[in-house]
Amino acid sequence: MKGLLATATVLGFSCVMATSFAAGCSSTPVDTTDSGVAPTPAQDPSKLPAPAKGQGFQFKTEAFAVAPGIEQQDCYFYRVRDLARAGGLPENEPVNLHRVQMVQRDGSHHMNLFRVKSLLGLDPNKATLVRGQNGLGECFKSPNWADWPLVANTQQDGQVDWTFPEGVANVFQPDEWIMLQTHFVNATSQKSPDGTGEVAVNFYTVPKAEVKYEMGTVFATKQSIRVCAGNKTPTYEGSCQIKGKEPVKIIGANGHFHSRGKRFDMYSWDGKSIGTPADSARFYRSESWDDPPMARSPELEVVVQPGGGVYYTCSYQWQPPDPKIGCEGVNKYDETKFKTPADKQDCCYTFGPVVEQNEHCNAFLYYYPKQDDINCF
Amino acid sequence: MSRTGLHAHVLRAAVLAGIAASGCAFGAVVFAACSSDPIAPAPDADTRDTAPPPIGECGLPFLGDPAKPMEIEIRALTATGADVAMKNGSDLALVFPPQGGRVSFVGIRAMNVDPCGVRLLGAVRDPRSQQVRIDGRTVNLQRAADGYGVTGLGNTDVTSDVAIAAYSNVPLCPNQWSDESIFDHEYELEVVVTDKGGRRGGAKITVTPRCSEPEREPQCKCFCKKGYVLGEPCGEDAGIVLEAGSDQ
């Protein structure tokens, strides 16, 4: 696969896309204009103009089928050096990300970008595209990216165009890998209208001299969750410190759960108090699982004192499963995945990727200046 | 007196002593009904002894006497899944959970509590920096043979999602929060319990977390050490690989 990557890179940037290794190069050429004018995000990923040469780079998937009843989750890998070279940037120097654009077709459940760290079941040196379907495959196994820092994310609203505050950049080293994980759903509670998934991402960079602060990220997740018929309105609470010696500013936040999710709150927190912070400390609330607010600067700018962090809560309301699945289907999943014995099954939605029968409680945060990349689970 | 009966007796005595000595001071091993939240009123005296207690949505009635303060004993799971009482000086197991990292499974044994939909909040605090790690969740207590409400009965499979979900999964490692290594140093273990009627209780003790799974000790001591940096390799041990996975 390494050889394939090298070959594809030589042939042209559209072939650098990991998708191309499995499905052939995209037929849509990447538009690298020299206008220097930042493009407006398009609704169609295939039409998103790439940054002008020397100002950034684009990476994208091919258009792929998402048939009815299918949840498609694919993991694509890109080496920073290759991306920089394709975008006309010095390939041996760090990439300073200052603006990110993401465009997805309708039907996206989420799209996450991670910085690759420990290699377990996903290894870009072995495969730069790993596909998963309906909960199966390495791209669905969260331990594979348990210590991979978040880079950027979107959810159902596929359009993002976020310029970080002046002087702030997310810095990548040339030999780092980035994983693009895309999840499209064409099921009952969520549809992919045209039965096709596709994602395009633009990274706009700034010169090193303009970088005053490095951006850090926090990914917090509660995985031991159950929303059951016998415990219909559970709330899960968690916290995560941003350990450091100076105050930080949270400039991006979003929460993710599925259709039983009723309220996702995040609070600034002193790192020492036990219990939900006061309402005055709350900086994020989502009451819409399929259209969660994506809070970003300049509207969002929350100062957290040294030693503090974020406190988050996920509240649920149990509902009967889709009749096509029924409690039998939910219980079967619980038994198969978690080996829950029959006498303990209670029509529970458990942590997992399948929208119709699983739940989530995931918090994504972006802040500066970077103290560390942080994962709490 | 049976062991459990003795235990209950000691608990009640501790509660009474704590209240008598310090009112609602939290520093005592056990505190009860210390919140300013309203306490659920006691049932009418005429009906208290005659009407059967109403059954909650979890299939259990109120446990104990609503007129009395909540009694709380902290419990925790060992690495082999035994549910044990915790007291000052106890070891607290750092366990490799399905979600990865290292957690301590913290539970309770409680009396005078509505067992349905209890908010259980477990916390481990570094007494040097006062930094704390928290896990809160809504759980249904089970009724033990002695009438107490418990988060687990007997031995628990620490790899079973349904079993561990009833315990507070306090996430302690990777250590990106404490200035000291998590293992082999003293930390404070605290629980706060709130039932649906707004009745509150809790307890706090000093414990020593231990990497207590011999086959995973090196990885545990790597993830939990002072100064751990995310991404630092600790062996292939980021979590259990599930048959059907979990995204995000």
XYZ file of C-alpha atoms in Angstrom:
625
model
C 0.000 0.000 0.000
C 2.924 2.322 0.624
C 3.929 1.837 -2.947
C 0.474 2.611 -4.115
C 0.486 5.798 -2.124
C 3.751 6.921 -3.628
C 2.580 6.101 -7.134
C -0.701 7.860 -6.674
C 0.981 10.938 -5.330
C 3.156 11.219 -8.366
C 0.180 10.901 -10.670
C -1.642 13.806 -9.135
C -3.273 14.990 -6.006
C -6.712 13.600 -6.698
C -5.056 10.217 -6.638
C -3.525 10.827 -3.250
C -6.944 10.278 -1.782
C -6.982 6.996 0.014
C -10.351 6.254 -1.495
C -8.754 6.007 -4.832
C -6.794 2.938 -3.872
C -9.946 0.958 -3.510
C -12.206 2.558 -6.007
C -9.952 4.162 -8.555
C -9.064 7.813 -8.688
C -11.851 10.292 -8.431
C -13.084 11.451 -11.763
C -13.486 14.927 -10.330
C -10.224 16.868 -10.597
C -9.231 18.999 -7.652
C -9.490 22.636 -8.620
C -6.316 24.362 -7.534
C -6.880 27.950 -8.451
C -4.300 30.631 -8.077
C -6.762 33.353 -7.267
C -5.747 33.568 -3.607
C -9.387 34.261 -2.776
C -10.849 32.009 -0.113
C -13.697 30.099 -1.708
C -17.179 29.884 -0.292
C -18.061 26.382 0.900
C -20.062 24.479 -1.636
C -22.928 22.127 -0.893
C -21.487 19.501 -3.173
C -18.136 18.054 -2.041
C -17.087 17.404 -5.599
C -17.387 21.107 -6.343
C -15.511 22.480 -3.354
C -12.625 24.517 -4.754
C -9.254 23.645 -3.318
C -7.043 26.277 -1.670
C -4.739 28.186 -3.934
C -1.330 26.596 -4.287
C 0.877 27.474 -1.360
C -2.075 28.366 0.851
C -3.242 24.914 1.839
C -4.511 21.664 0.410
C -7.598 19.578 -0.166
C -8.346 15.938 0.548
C -11.556 14.181 -0.317
C -13.254 10.859 -0.699
C -14.756 9.497 -3.848
C -18.546 9.281 -4.083
C -19.557 5.936 -2.597
C -22.852 4.076 -2.334
C -24.890 4.056 0.885
C -27.695 1.620 0.127
C -30.971 1.548 2.090
C -30.504 -0.114 5.466
C -26.772 0.535 5.409
C -24.550 2.428 7.862
C -21.250 2.963 6.103
C -18.224 3.993 8.172
C -14.903 4.316 6.402
C -11.454 5.332 7.624
C -9.148 7.141 5.188
C -5.519 7.961 5.964
C -3.375 10.784 4.619
C 0.244 11.613 5.364
C 0.805 15.275 6.075
C 3.923 15.397 3.945
C 2.031 14.128 0.897
C -0.797 16.577 1.408
C 1.583 19.498 1.836
C 3.478 18.613 -1.318
C 0.278 18.337 -3.332
C -0.805 21.757 -2.080
C 2.432 23.431 -3.047
C 3.682 23.737 0.530
C 7.171 22.792 1.740
C 6.818 19.093 2.494
C 9.553 19.044 5.136
C 8.050 21.767 7.271
C 5.172 21.648 9.764
C 1.701 22.449 8.474
C -0.024 25.215 10.438
C -3.775 24.743 10.028
C -5.668 28.006 10.538
C -8.926 27.493 8.654
C -10.808 24.288 7.977
C -13.583 23.734 5.451
C -15.580 20.526 5.285
C -18.378 19.682 2.885
C -20.413 16.474 2.946
C -23.355 15.135 1.057
C -26.651 14.838 2.941
C -26.859 11.691 5.021
C -23.710 12.184 7.042
C -24.002 11.024 10.616
C -20.571 12.282 11.521
C -17.171 12.967 10.102
C -14.120 13.103 12.351
C -10.509 13.935 11.647
C -7.954 12.462 14.034
C -4.189 12.726 14.383
C -2.870 9.132 14.275
C -0.957 7.874 17.316
C -0.821 4.277 18.642
C -1.361 1.698 15.914
C -3.634 -1.218 16.717
C -6.249 -2.508 14.292
C -5.896 0.506 11.999
C -2.434 1.046 10.536
C -1.948 3.473 7.638
C 1.320 1.758 6.792
C -0.731 -1.304 5.877
C -3.925 0.178 4.463
C -4.882 3.754 3.717
C -8.573 2.930 3.373
C -10.494 0.660 5.724
C -14.210 0.280 5.163
C -16.827 -0.752 7.708
C -20.507 -1.499 7.407
C -23.321 -1.817 9.958
C -21.044 -1.879 12.973
C -18.552 -4.368 11.603
C -14.907 -3.806 10.770
C -11.864 -2.138 12.296
C -13.140 1.320 11.359
C -15.969 0.794 13.869
C -13.715 -0.188 16.786
C -13.063 2.824 18.966
C -10.096 1.313 20.838
C -8.239 1.689 17.531
C -8.237 5.471 17.983
C -8.463 5.657 21.762
C -5.406 7.915 22.037
C -5.685 9.734 18.715
C -6.180 13.471 19.274
C -9.137 15.072 17.586
C -8.418 17.472 14.707
C -11.882 18.497 13.507
C -15.392 17.083 13.375
C -18.820 17.615 11.896
C -22.117 15.845 12.381
C -25.326 15.827 10.393
C -24.852 19.373 9.201
C -22.164 18.659 6.680
C -20.972 22.188 6.028
C -18.154 23.716 8.059
C -16.059 26.775 7.421
C -14.155 27.765 10.520
C -11.296 30.203 10.733
C -9.498 30.027 14.047
C -8.776 33.209 16.027
C -5.843 35.283 14.840
C -2.535 33.633 15.646
C -4.074 30.227 16.437
C -3.090 27.143 14.446
C -3.247 23.388 14.759
C 0.295 22.273 13.952
C 1.112 19.008 12.146
C 4.524 17.472 11.573
C 5.423 16.220 8.075
C 5.477 12.533 8.931
C 2.230 12.502 10.845
C -0.846 10.731 9.502
C -4.366 12.124 9.585
C -7.398 9.845 9.656
C -10.638 10.984 8.041
C -13.490 8.885 9.400
C -16.799 9.267 7.629
C -20.123 7.722 8.716
C -23.136 7.857 6.417
C -26.516 6.424 7.396
C -29.377 5.375 5.153
C -31.768 3.870 7.688
C -35.025 4.725 9.446
C -34.109 7.634 11.715
C -31.613 9.075 9.264
C -31.449 8.979 5.475
C -28.928 9.478 2.719
C -31.304 11.051 0.174
C -29.389 10.148 -2.958
C -27.900 6.946 -1.577
C -24.404 8.354 -1.917
C -21.780 9.540 0.515
C -18.950 11.930 -0.225
C -16.699 14.256 1.785
C -14.218 16.978 0.909
C -11.917 18.841 3.297
C -9.807 21.956 2.811
C -6.974 22.906 5.133
C -5.843 26.511 4.865
C -2.466 27.192 6.428
C -0.514 30.168 7.737
C 3.253 30.710 7.845
C 5.049 29.755 11.042
C 5.751 33.421 11.793
C 2.019 34.053 12.184
C 1.472 31.286 14.729
C 1.226 32.657 18.266
C -0.771 29.851 19.861
C -1.081 26.177 19.090
C -4.580 24.710 19.244
C -5.369 21.745 21.475
C -8.370 19.440 21.468
C -10.367 17.370 23.941
C -12.344 14.242 23.117
C -14.442 12.973 26.019
C -16.724 9.965 25.802
C -18.902 7.927 28.121
C -18.972 4.409 26.781
C -20.457 2.526 29.725
C -23.978 3.787 29.083
C -27.306 1.985 28.941
C -30.727 3.485 28.223
C -33.198 0.812 29.314
C -36.933 0.225 29.630
C -36.494 -0.157 33.376
C -34.431 3.013 33.742
C -36.034 5.296 31.206
C -34.516 8.688 31.939
C -30.872 8.215 32.826
C -28.303 10.981 32.923
C -24.577 10.350 32.582
C -22.057 12.881 33.857
C -18.363 13.182 33.176
C -15.507 15.624 33.361
C -12.181 16.255 31.764
C -9.313 18.434 32.932
C -7.236 20.571 30.604
C -4.079 20.275 32.624
C -1.762 23.229 32.429
C -0.306 26.238 34.160
C -2.087 28.978 32.252
C -5.714 29.811 31.421
C -7.051 28.463 28.150
C -9.894 29.547 25.874
C -12.417 27.018 24.615
C -13.286 28.089 21.083
C -15.168 25.081 19.745
C -17.640 22.593 21.239
C -20.207 20.060 20.138
C -21.898 17.047 21.659
C -23.012 13.862 19.978
C -25.707 11.348 20.873
C -28.486 9.501 19.066
C -32.274 9.807 19.027
C -32.875 8.900 22.688
C -30.661 11.836 23.617
C -32.665 14.744 24.996
C -30.110 17.128 26.445
C -26.337 17.475 26.112
C -24.817 20.157 28.341
C -21.239 21.322 28.797
C -19.949 23.576 31.569
C -16.671 25.224 32.356
C -15.391 23.525 35.487
C -12.732 24.192 38.105
C -11.376 20.624 38.117
C -12.082 20.299 41.823
C -15.831 20.541 42.398
C -18.091 17.506 42.520
C -21.517 17.815 40.948
C -23.046 19.692 38.071
C -21.719 23.271 37.917
C -24.049 26.241 38.115
C -26.112 27.199 35.096
C -24.011 30.308 34.728
C -21.051 28.076 33.840
C -22.868 26.319 31.008
C -21.541 27.203 27.570
C -23.185 24.532 25.439
C -26.582 22.873 25.203
C -27.951 20.542 22.547
C -31.553 19.394 22.611
C -31.584 18.242 19.017
C -29.784 14.985 18.453
C -29.952 15.210 14.663
C -29.044 18.879 14.380
C -26.776 19.647 17.320
C -25.323 23.124 17.693
C -21.731 23.353 16.527
C -20.448 26.123 18.772
C -17.366 27.898 17.457
C -15.443 31.108 17.785
C -15.951 33.993 17.513
C -19.340 33.339 19.178
C -17.832 30.820 21.583
C -14.889 31.891 23.692
C -14.868 30.484 27.218
C -11.938 31.039 29.557
C -10.956 28.073 31.728
C -8.579 28.663 34.608
C -5.466 26.480 35.164
C -6.414 23.048 36.440
C -9.952 23.411 35.200
C -11.705 21.807 32.283
C -15.135 20.760 31.136
C -18.013 19.009 32.906
C -20.599 17.422 30.615
C -23.922 15.640 31.009
C -25.945 13.473 28.633
C -29.639 12.950 29.430
C -31.838 10.413 27.670
C -35.451 9.353 27.303
C -35.951 5.682 26.496
C -38.277 5.014 23.560
C -39.467 1.753 22.055
C -37.181 0.703 19.196
C -38.165 0.960 15.575
C -40.659 -1.883 14.967
C -38.320 -3.314 12.349
C -35.826 -3.924 15.130
C -38.000 -4.217 18.215
C -36.791 -5.021 21.686
C -35.817 -8.413 20.335
C -33.281 -6.797 18.041
C -31.946 -4.470 20.705
C -31.621 -7.351 23.155
C -29.929 -9.469 20.541
C -27.332 -6.753 20.010
C -26.808 -6.517 23.773
C -26.340 -10.263 23.966
C -24.048 -10.504 20.960
C -21.864 -7.516 21.666
C -21.822 -7.426 25.438
C -22.724 -11.031 26.254
C -25.571 -9.806 28.441
C -27.531 -12.833 29.689
C -31.237 -13.104 28.922
C -32.324 -12.375 32.481
C -30.452 -9.043 32.408
C -31.704 -7.866 29.017
C -34.085 -4.911 29.292
C -34.481 -3.468 25.814
C -31.393 -1.352 26.466
C -29.733 0.954 23.981
C -26.025 0.485 24.573
C -22.957 2.409 23.461
C -22.254 1.879 19.816
C -22.391 3.180 16.280
C -25.678 1.893 14.935
C -28.083 4.792 15.131
C -31.216 2.666 15.418
C -30.095 0.585 18.375
C -27.140 2.286 20.023
C -26.428 5.484 21.922
C -23.498 7.809 22.382
C -22.323 10.468 24.810
C -19.368 12.182 23.153
C -18.022 15.687 23.726
C -15.680 17.437 21.275
C -13.791 20.541 22.339
C -11.195 22.852 20.795
C -9.084 25.281 22.788
C -5.881 27.300 22.896
C -3.116 27.628 23.884
C -2.473 23.916 23.717
C -1.497 22.293 27.003
C -1.817 18.733 25.787
C -4.111 16.701 23.598
C -6.633 15.130 25.907
C -8.885 12.100 25.685
C -11.213 11.243 28.576
C -13.155 7.993 28.559
C -25.360 -10.687 65.097
C -24.791 -11.605 61.483
C -22.046 -9.938 59.506
C -24.512 -7.886 57.536
C -26.502 -7.060 60.599
C -23.365 -5.924 62.346
C -22.443 -3.904 59.323
C -25.794 -2.163 59.285
C -25.511 -1.489 62.962
C -22.092 0.054 62.517
C -23.351 2.129 59.622
C -26.273 3.492 61.577
C -24.032 4.234 64.518
C -21.594 6.012 62.281
C -24.337 8.100 60.742
C -25.721 9.085 64.095
C -22.277 9.794 65.486
C -21.364 11.823 62.461
C -24.505 13.870 62.631
C -24.197 14.377 66.366
C -20.566 15.353 66.186
C -20.490 17.523 63.152
C -23.949 18.150 61.920
C -23.648 18.047 58.179
C -19.867 18.129 58.051
C -18.593 16.237 55.058
C -15.282 15.139 56.487
C -16.796 12.273 58.396
C -16.658 8.824 56.908
C -20.383 8.891 56.358
C -22.751 11.745 55.895
C -26.436 11.631 55.335
C -29.111 14.057 54.241
C -26.623 16.898 54.329
C -28.018 18.673 51.328
C -30.026 21.783 51.495
C -32.304 20.101 48.971
C -35.731 19.386 50.381
C -36.125 16.014 51.964
C -39.082 13.996 50.795
C -41.805 14.171 53.438
C -42.450 11.108 55.500
C -45.624 9.210 54.758
C -48.671 9.990 56.854
C -48.336 8.350 60.257
C -51.660 6.605 59.919
C -50.788 4.900 56.681
C -47.096 4.286 57.251
C -47.555 0.955 58.970
C -50.564 -0.303 57.078
C -50.284 0.573 53.376
C -47.780 -1.436 51.349
C -45.015 0.728 49.985
C -45.591 1.753 46.372
C -43.515 -0.059 43.814
C -41.188 2.089 41.742
C -40.660 1.782 38.006
C -37.699 -0.493 38.640
C -39.920 -2.976 40.450
C -38.767 -2.185 43.972
C -40.398 -0.140 46.721
C -38.678 2.451 48.888
C -36.052 0.682 50.949
C -36.104 1.505 54.634
C -37.740 4.407 56.356
C -38.300 7.638 54.409
C -38.254 9.509 57.698
C -34.694 8.493 58.435
C -31.481 9.808 56.888
C -30.010 7.893 53.993
C -27.300 5.429 55.006
C -24.437 4.967 52.582
C -21.532 2.550 52.561
C -18.960 2.823 49.770
C -18.328 -0.378 47.840
C -15.962 -1.094 44.956
C -15.090 -3.923 42.626
C -11.791 -5.723 42.864
C -9.935 -6.708 39.710
C -11.624 -10.104 39.876
C -15.055 -8.565 40.211
C -15.691 -9.063 43.906
C -17.903 -6.348 45.385
C -16.188 -5.309 48.610
C -16.758 -2.728 51.316
C -14.330 0.163 51.304
C -13.005 1.845 54.403
C -10.207 4.227 55.242
C -6.934 2.675 54.102
C -8.476 0.199 51.654
C -6.878 -0.577 48.324
C -8.894 0.571 45.315
C -8.506 -1.559 42.203
C -7.528 0.087 38.929
C -9.289 -2.085 36.379
C -9.016 -2.376 32.604
C -12.612 -1.744 31.437
C -14.241 -2.389 28.070
C -13.903 1.307 27.222
C -10.128 1.259 27.670
C -7.797 3.105 30.023
C -8.152 2.296 33.718
C -11.169 2.956 35.900
C -12.282 2.181 39.409
C -15.754 0.714 39.739
C -17.375 2.441 42.696
C -20.708 1.360 44.133
C -22.801 1.668 47.245
C -24.834 -0.192 49.808
C -27.659 2.034 50.958
C -30.702 2.155 53.202
C -33.561 4.629 53.446
C -33.472 5.284 49.738
C -35.751 5.044 46.710
C -33.819 2.460 44.663
C -35.263 3.442 41.285
C -33.365 6.010 39.264
C -30.697 6.855 41.824
C -28.079 9.412 40.804
C -24.759 7.845 41.793
C -21.759 10.120 41.583
C -18.338 8.609 42.266
C -15.188 10.692 42.553
C -11.490 10.194 43.206
C -9.561 13.220 44.415
C -5.840 13.917 44.552
C -5.516 15.350 48.084
C -2.325 17.167 47.116
C -3.795 19.230 44.276
C -7.523 18.786 45.048
C -8.016 17.761 41.418
C -10.828 15.228 41.046
C -12.072 12.693 38.473
C -15.805 12.049 38.310
C -18.360 9.666 36.902
C -22.067 10.219 37.488
C -24.924 8.009 36.321
C -28.550 7.125 36.975
C -28.843 3.550 38.252
C -31.398 1.201 39.751
C -30.275 -0.394 42.981
C -30.905 -4.059 43.628
C -32.339 -5.268 46.911
C -29.964 -7.468 48.876
C -31.185 -10.199 51.200
C -30.759 -7.907 54.188
C -33.011 -5.273 52.612
C -30.253 -2.866 51.630
C -30.067 -1.379 48.153
C -26.856 -2.298 46.366
C -25.186 -1.611 43.032
C -24.071 -5.222 42.700
C -24.552 -8.553 44.334
C -21.734 -11.008 44.934
C -19.205 -11.333 42.172
C -19.374 -9.101 39.120
C -17.908 -9.734 35.709
C -15.831 -6.608 35.125
C -15.947 -7.234 31.386
C -19.748 -7.291 31.395
C -21.296 -4.041 30.250
C -24.546 -4.627 32.082
C -22.760 -5.428 35.329
C -20.360 -2.505 35.384
C -22.954 -0.006 34.194
C -24.528 -0.084 37.663
C -21.265 1.177 39.180
C -19.707 4.561 38.833
C -16.900 4.044 36.291
C -14.451 6.634 37.631
C -11.909 7.198 34.843
C -8.460 7.514 36.389
C -6.029 6.671 33.582
C -4.582 7.765 31.207
C -3.263 10.097 33.878
C -3.684 13.542 32.377
C -4.960 15.081 35.593
C -2.913 14.233 38.701
C 0.570 15.509 39.532
C 1.283 12.168 41.185
C 1.154 8.624 39.865
C -2.316 7.237 40.425
C -1.152 3.906 41.795
C 0.407 3.322 45.227
C -0.424 6.792 46.521
C -3.270 7.913 48.747
C -6.354 9.430 47.136
C -9.775 10.374 48.464
C -12.734 8.307 47.327
C -16.120 9.936 47.568
C -19.687 9.110 46.594
C -22.733 11.336 46.468
C -26.135 9.695 46.121
C -29.401 11.447 45.257
C -32.670 9.592 44.865
C -35.675 10.713 42.854
C -37.254 12.230 45.921
C -34.271 14.544 46.303
C -32.928 12.725 49.346
C -29.151 12.863 49.493
C -26.410 10.935 51.179
C -22.762 10.281 50.699
C -19.472 9.175 52.133
C -15.785 9.939 51.792
C -12.728 7.857 52.691
C -9.024 7.661 51.912
C -7.862 4.811 49.689
C -4.809 3.690 47.762
C -5.370 2.819 44.095
C -3.454 -0.241 42.951
C -2.638 -1.725 39.559
C -4.160 -5.007 40.614
C -4.340 -7.013 37.403
C -0.970 -8.825 37.317
C -1.094 -9.595 33.614
C -1.714 -5.911 32.814
C 0.421 -4.299 35.493
C 3.114 -2.809 33.207
C 0.516 -1.176 30.980
C -1.428 0.075 34.000
C 1.669 1.632 35.517
C 2.461 3.260 32.189
C -1.013 4.764 31.625
C -1.329 5.826 35.268
C 2.119 7.248 35.898
C 2.876 10.829 36.712
C 3.479 12.843 33.549
C 1.820 10.469 31.071
C 1.382 12.118 27.666
C -1.457 11.093 25.361
C -0.157 8.832 22.624
C 2.799 7.606 24.648
C 2.984 3.884 23.872
C 2.087 1.634 26.771
C 1.799 -1.620 24.851
C -1.096 -2.788 22.775
C -3.613 -2.083 25.404
C -5.850 0.762 24.434
C -9.030 -1.188 24.971
C -10.851 -4.425 24.382
C -11.409 -5.104 20.728
C -15.097 -5.733 20.378
C -16.700 -7.980 17.801
C -18.989 -5.219 16.687
C -17.390 -1.961 17.416
C -18.222 1.490 18.485
C -17.674 4.568 16.466
C -16.376 7.965 17.520
